[in-house]
Coordinates of C-alpha atoms and ligand atoms in Angstrom, one line a residue:
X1 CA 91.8 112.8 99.8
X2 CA 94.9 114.8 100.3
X3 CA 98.4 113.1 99.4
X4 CA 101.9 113.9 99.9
X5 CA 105.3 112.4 100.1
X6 CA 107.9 111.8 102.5
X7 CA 111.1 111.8 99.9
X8 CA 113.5 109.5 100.8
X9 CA 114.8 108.1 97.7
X10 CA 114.1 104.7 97.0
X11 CA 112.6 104.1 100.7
X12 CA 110.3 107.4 99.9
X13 CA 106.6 107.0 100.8
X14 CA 103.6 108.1 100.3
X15 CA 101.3 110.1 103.2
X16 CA 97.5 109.8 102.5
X17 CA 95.2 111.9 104.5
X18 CA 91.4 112.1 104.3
X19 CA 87.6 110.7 105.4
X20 CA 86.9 107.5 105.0
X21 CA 90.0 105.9 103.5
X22 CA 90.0 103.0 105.9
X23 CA 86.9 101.5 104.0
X24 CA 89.7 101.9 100.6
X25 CA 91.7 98.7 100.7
X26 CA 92.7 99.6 97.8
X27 CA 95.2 102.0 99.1
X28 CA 96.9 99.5 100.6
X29 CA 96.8 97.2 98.1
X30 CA 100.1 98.5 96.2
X31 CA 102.3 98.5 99.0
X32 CA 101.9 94.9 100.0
X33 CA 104.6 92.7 99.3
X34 CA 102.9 89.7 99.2
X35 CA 98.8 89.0 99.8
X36 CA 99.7 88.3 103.6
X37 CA 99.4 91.4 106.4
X38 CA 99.6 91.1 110.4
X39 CA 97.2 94.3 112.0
X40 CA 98.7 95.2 115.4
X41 CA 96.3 97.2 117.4
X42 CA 94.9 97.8 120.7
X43 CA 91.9 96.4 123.1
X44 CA 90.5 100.2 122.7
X45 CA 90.9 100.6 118.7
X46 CA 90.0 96.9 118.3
X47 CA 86.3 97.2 119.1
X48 CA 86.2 100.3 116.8
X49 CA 88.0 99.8 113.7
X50 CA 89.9 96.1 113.1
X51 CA 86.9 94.5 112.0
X52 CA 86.3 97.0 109.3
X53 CA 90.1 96.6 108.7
X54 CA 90.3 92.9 108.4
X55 CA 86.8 93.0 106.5
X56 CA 88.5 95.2 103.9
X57 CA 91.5 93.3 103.4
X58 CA 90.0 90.3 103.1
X59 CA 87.7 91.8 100.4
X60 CA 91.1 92.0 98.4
X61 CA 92.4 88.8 99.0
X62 CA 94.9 89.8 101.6
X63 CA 94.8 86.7 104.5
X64 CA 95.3 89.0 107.7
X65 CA 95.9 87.7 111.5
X66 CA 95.7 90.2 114.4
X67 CA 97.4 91.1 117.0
X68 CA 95.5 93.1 120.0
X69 CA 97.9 95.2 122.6
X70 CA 97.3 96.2 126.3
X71 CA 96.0 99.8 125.9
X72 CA 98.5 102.4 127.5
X73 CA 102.0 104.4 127.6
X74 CA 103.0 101.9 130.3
X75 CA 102.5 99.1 128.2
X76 CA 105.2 100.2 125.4
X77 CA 107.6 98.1 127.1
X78 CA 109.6 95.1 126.0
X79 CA 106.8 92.6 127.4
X80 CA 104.7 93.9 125.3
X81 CA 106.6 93.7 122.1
X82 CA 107.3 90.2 122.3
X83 CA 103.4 89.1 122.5
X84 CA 103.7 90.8 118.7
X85 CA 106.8 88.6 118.3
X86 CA 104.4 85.8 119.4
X87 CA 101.6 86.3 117.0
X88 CA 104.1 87.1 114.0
X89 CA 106.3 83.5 114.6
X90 CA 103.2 81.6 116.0
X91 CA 100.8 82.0 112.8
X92 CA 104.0 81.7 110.8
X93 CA 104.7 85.4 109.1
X94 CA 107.5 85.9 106.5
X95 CA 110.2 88.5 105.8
X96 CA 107.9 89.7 103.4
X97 CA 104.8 89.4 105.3
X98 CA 103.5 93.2 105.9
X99 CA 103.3 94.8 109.6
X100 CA 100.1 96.9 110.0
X101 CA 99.8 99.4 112.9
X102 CA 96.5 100.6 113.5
X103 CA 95.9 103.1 116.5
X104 CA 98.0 105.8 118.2
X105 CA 101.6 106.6 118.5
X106 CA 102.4 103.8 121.4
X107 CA 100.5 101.0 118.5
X108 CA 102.7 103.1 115.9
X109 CA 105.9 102.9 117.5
X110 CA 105.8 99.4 118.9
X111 CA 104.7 98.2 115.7
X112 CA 107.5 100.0 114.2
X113 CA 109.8 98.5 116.1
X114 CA 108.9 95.0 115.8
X115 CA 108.5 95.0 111.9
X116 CA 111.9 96.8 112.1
X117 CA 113.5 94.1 114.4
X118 CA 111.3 90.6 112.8
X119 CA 113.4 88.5 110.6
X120 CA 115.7 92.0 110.6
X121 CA 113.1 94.0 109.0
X122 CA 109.9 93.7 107.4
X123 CA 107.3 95.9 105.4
X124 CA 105.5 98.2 107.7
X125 CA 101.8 100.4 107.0
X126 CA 100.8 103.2 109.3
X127 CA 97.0 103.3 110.1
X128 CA 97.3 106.3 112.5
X129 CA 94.1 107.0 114.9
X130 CA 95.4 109.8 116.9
X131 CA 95.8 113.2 115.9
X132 CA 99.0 113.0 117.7
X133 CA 100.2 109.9 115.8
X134 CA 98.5 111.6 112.5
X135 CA 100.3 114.7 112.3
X136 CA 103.8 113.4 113.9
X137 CA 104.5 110.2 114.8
X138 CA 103.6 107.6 111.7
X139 CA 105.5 110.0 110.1
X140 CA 109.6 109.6 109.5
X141 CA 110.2 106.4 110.9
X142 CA 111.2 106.9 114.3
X143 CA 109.9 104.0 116.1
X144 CA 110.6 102.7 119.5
X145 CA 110.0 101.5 123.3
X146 CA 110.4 103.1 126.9
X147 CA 112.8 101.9 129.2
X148 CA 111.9 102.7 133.5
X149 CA 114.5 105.0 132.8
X150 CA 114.0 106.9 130.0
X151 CA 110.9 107.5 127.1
X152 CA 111.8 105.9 123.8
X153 CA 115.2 104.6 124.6
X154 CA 115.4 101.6 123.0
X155 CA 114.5 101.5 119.2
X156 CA 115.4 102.2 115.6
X157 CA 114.8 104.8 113.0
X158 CA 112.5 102.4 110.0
X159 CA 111.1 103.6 107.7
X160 CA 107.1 102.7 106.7
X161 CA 106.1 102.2 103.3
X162 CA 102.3 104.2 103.7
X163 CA 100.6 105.9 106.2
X164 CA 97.2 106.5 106.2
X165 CA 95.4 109.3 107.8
X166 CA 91.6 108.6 107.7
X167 CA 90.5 111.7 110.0
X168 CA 87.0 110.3 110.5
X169 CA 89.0 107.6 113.3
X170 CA 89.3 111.3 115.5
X171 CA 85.9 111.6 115.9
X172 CA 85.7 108.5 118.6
X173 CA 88.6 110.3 119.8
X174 CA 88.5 111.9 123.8
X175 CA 88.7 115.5 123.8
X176 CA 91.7 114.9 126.1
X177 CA 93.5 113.3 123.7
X178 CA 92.3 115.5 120.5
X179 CA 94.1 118.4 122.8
X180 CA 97.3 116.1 123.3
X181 CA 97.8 116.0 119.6
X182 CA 97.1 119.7 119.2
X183 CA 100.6 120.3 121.2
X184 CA 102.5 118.5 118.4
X185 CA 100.6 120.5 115.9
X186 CA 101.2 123.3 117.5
X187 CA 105.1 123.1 117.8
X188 CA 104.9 123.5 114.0
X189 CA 104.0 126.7 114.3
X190 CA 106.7 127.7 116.8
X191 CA 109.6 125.8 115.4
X192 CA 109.4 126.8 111.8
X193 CA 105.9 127.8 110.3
X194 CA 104.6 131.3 111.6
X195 CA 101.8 131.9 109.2
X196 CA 100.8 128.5 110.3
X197 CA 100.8 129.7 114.0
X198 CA 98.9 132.6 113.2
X199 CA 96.5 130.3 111.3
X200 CA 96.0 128.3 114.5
X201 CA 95.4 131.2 116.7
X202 CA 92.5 131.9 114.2
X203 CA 90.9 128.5 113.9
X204 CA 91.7 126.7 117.0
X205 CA 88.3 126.5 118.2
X206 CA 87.3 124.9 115.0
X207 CA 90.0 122.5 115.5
X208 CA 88.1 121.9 118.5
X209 CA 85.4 121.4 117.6
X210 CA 86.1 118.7 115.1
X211 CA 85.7 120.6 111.9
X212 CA 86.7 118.1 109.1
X213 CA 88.1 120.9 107.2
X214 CA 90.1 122.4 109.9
X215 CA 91.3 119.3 111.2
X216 CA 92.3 118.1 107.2
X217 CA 94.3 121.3 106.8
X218 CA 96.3 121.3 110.4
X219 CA 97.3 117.2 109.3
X220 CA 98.2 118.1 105.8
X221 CA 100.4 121.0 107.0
X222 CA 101.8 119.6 110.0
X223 CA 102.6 116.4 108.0
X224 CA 104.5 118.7 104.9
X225 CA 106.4 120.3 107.6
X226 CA 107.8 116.6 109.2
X227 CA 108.0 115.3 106.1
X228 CA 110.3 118.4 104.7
X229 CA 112.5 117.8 108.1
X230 CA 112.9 114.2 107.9
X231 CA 113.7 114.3 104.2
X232 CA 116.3 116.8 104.8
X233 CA 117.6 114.7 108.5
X234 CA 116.0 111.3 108.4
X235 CA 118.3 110.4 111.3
X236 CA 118.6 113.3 113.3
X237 CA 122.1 114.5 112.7
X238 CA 120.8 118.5 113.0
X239 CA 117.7 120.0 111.9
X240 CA 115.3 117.0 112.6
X241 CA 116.2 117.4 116.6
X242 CA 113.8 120.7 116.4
X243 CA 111.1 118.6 116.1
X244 CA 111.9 118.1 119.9
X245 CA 110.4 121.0 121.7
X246 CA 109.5 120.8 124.9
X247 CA 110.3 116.8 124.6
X248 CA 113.3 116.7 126.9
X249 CA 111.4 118.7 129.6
X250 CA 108.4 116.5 128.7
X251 CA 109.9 113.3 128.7
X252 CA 111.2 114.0 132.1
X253 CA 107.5 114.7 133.5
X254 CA 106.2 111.5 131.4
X255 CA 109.1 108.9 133.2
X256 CA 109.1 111.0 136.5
X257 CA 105.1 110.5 137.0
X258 CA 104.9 107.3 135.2
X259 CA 104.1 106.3 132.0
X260 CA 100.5 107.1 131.0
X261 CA 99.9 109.6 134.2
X262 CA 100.7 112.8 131.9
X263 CA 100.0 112.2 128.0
X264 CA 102.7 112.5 125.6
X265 CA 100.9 115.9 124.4
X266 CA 100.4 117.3 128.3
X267 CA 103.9 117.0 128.9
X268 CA 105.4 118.4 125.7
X269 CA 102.9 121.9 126.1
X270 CA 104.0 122.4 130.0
X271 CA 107.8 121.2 128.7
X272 CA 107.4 123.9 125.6
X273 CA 106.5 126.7 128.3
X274 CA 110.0 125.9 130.0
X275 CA 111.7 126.1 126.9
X276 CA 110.3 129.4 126.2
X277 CA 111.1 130.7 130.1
X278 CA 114.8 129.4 129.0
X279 CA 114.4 131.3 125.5
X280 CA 113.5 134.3 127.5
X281 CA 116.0 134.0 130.0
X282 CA 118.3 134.4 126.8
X283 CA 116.5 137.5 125.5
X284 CA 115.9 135.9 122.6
X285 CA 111.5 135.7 123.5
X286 CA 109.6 139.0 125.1
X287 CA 107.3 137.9 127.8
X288 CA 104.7 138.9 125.0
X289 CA 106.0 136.1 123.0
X290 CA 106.1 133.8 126.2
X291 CA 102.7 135.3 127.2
X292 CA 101.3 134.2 123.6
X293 CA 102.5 130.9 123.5
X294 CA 101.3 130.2 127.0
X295 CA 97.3 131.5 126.0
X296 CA 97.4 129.0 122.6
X297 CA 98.0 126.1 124.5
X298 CA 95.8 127.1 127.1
X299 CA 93.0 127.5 124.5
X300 CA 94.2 124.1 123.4
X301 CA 93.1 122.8 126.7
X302 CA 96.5 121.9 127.5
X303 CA 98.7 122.2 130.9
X304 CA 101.4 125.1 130.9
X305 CA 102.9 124.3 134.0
X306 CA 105.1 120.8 135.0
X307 CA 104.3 118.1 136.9
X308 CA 105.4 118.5 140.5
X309 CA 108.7 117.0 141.0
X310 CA 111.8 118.6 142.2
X311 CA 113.4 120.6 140.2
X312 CA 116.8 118.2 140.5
X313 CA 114.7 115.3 139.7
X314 CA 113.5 117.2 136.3
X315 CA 117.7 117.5 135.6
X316 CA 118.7 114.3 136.6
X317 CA 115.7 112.8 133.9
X318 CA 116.7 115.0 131.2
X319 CA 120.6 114.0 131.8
X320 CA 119.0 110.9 129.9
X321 CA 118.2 112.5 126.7
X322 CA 119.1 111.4 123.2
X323 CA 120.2 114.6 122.0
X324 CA 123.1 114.8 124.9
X325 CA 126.5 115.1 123.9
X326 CA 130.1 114.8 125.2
X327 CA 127.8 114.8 128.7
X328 CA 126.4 117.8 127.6
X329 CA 122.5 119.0 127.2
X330 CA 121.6 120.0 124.4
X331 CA 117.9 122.0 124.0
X332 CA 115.7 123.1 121.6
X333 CA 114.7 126.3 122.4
X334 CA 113.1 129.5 120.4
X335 CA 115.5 132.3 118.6
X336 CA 112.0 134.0 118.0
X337 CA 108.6 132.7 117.5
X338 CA 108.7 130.3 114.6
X339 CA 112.0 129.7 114.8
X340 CA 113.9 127.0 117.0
X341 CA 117.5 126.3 117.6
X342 CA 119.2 123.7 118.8
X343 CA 121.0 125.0 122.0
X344 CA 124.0 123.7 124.6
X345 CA 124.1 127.2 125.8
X346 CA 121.9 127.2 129.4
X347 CA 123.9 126.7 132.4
X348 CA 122.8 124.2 134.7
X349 CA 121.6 127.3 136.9
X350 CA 119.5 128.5 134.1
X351 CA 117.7 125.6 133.1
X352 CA 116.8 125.2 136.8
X353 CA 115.3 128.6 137.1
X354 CA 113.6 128.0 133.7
X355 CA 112.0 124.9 135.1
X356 CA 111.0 126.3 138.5
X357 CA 109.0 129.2 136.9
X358 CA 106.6 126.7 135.6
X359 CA 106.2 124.4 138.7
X360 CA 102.5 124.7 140.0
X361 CA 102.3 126.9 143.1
X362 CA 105.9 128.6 141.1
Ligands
LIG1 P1 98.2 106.6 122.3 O1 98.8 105.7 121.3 O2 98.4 106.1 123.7 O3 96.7 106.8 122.0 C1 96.0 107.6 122.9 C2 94.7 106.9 123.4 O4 93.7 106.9 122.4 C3 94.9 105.4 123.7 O5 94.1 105.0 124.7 C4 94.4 104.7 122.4 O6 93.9 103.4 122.6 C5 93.2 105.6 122.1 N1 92.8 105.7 120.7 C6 93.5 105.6 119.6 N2 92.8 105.9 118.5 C7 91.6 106.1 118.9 C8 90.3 106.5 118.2 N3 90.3 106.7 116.9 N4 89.2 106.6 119.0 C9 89.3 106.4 120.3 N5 90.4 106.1 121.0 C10 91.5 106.0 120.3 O7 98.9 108.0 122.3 P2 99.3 109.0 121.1 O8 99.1 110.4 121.7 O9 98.6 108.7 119.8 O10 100.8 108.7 120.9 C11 101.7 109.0 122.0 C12 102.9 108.1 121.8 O11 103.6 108.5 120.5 C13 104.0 108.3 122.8 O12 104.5 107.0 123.2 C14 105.1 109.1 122.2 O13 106.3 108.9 122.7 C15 105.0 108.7 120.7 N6 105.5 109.6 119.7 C16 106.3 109.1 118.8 C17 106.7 110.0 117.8 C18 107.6 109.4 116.7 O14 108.1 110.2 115.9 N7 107.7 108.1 116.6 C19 106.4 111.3 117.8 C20 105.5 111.8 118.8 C21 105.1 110.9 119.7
LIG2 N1 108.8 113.5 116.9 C1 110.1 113.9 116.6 C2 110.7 113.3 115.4 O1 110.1 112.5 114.7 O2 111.8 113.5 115.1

């Protein structure tokens, strides 16, 4: 087992990342307040892993209720929060009752959200089961659900008090998704960690492939790099909105098609290729740098082209986005690769054209 730590002061936690961990309760058994836990989950991850869960709690004394989600992007919606509002008041959970997630970023985030919202905030674990939600979003507290109009719009930035990473959950895992969370890994690379980037390019098939080893060295990399932004920004007042490329493109393409048509992952690779047209457009990528960012994802598996909307639609999405200020659009784009910059630069012409170079048929 690999360990590291997001530092935060006196909210600082730790990040635990390994095989086999979920069958160690006694990870867990530290960070709970009190011998009570409710797991939130999903009807896919239920079937898999919350009996071993509950089995393993229970082994330590912990008295554990359940609460199994809808499966999907479109279900991370207020509807959905309130059924874990209904388990948490209905088999009577306190303040200091602890909120497990177990399962991918959409579990993570709802899950988040509620423990941040129940009784105004209550202790919350990270049992991530994606390699998306394992090497970025159990990580740094963002948590959150989608609004018809825009991804993630309503939520709150909370804080969890232990994630852990067992890696062994990724091998149920579809390849589709396995190449979703390889985006976020990925953006690592290009926002702030060449030799990383450079170590993708030369083990990506491994990755792949499901090499334990591989796979425990991207998450224990990708999670030191989000833990050193998030320590340094927890709240994204600068360099934590880096972790953002290719989400405002992407976010437009996941509310445009509908939640859960394009995976979080899909849509932040084809949004990252627009940001590195735009990048271009400034002269601050070659088209060698474009042309190598472009053949990673696609060994990734992943799309590097948008979904087909119009190119006003894209503009008219992204005039939703949380980094937006004063009216203005703010992007992350590249100064070189492995190095991002938050930008309010592009015209409105520009990020248009940037756009419409990576529409299919383009
Ligand atoms: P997801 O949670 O939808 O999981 C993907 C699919 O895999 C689901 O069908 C899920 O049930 C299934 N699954 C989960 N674990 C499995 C396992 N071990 N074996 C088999 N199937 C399994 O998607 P995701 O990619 O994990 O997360 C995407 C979400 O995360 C988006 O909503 C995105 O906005 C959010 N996100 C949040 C942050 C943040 O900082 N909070 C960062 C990035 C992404
Ligand atoms: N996924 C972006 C962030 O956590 O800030």
């Amino acid at each position: 087992m690999q360990s590291l730590t997001v530092e935060l002061a006196e909210r600082s936690y730790p990040i635990h990342i390994g095989r086999g961990l979920l069958d160690m309760p006694q990870l867990l058994a530290g960070s709970l307040q009190r011998k009570k836990a409710v797991v939130v989950t999903n009807t896919t991850v239920a079937p898999l892993y919350l009996d071993r869960l509950l089995v393993n709690l229970q082994s330590i004394g912990v008295q554990v209720v359940s609460a199994v989600l809808p499966d999907g992007e479109r279900y991370k919606d207020w509807q959905t929060l309130n059924q874990i509002f209904d388990v948490l008041l209905g088999s009577r959970c306190e303040r200091s009752t602890t909120l497990i997630a177990l399962g991918g970023g959409v579990i993570g985030d709802m899950g988040g959200f509620a423990a941040a919202c129940y009784q105004r905030g209550m202790p919350f674990i990270q049992i991530p089961t994606t390699l998306l939600s394992q090497v970025d979003s159990s990580v740094g507290g963002k948590t959150a659900i989608n609004h018809p109009l825009g991804k993630n719009m309503i939520g709150a930035f909370y804080q969890p008090r232990l994630v852990i990473a067992d890696t062994d959950t990724l091998n149920t895992l579809p390849d589709r998704e396995l190449s979703a969370g390889l985006a976020e890994v990925i953006k690592y690379g290009l926002i702030r960690d060449l030799p990383f980037l450079e170590w993708l390019e030369l083990n990506l098939e491994r990755l792949l492939a499901r090499d334990p080893e591989a796979l425990a060295y991207a998450i224990h990399r990708s999670c030191a790099n989000k833990a050193e932004v998030v320590a340094a920004d927890e709240r994204e007042a600068g360099d934590r909105a880096l972790l953002n490329l290719g989400h405002t493109f992407g976010h437009a393409i996941e509310t445009g098609m509908g939640y859960g048509e394009w995976l979080h992952g899909e849509a932040v690779a084809a949004g990252t290729m627009m940001a590195a047209e735009l990048s271009a457009a400034f002269g601050w990528l070659t088209h060698s740098d474009v042309a190598r960012i472009e053949a990673l994802l696609q060994r990734a598996r992943l799309p590097v082209v948008g979904a087909e909307l119009p190119v006003e639609r894209y503009l008219d999405l992204m005039s939703h986005d949380k980094k937006v200020e004063d009216g203005r659009l703010r992007l992350v784009l590249l100064e070189a690769v492995g190095k991002a910059v938050l930008s309010d630069k592009a015209s409105e012409a520009q990020i248009m054209s940037a756009i419409a170079r990576r529409l299919p048929n383009a």
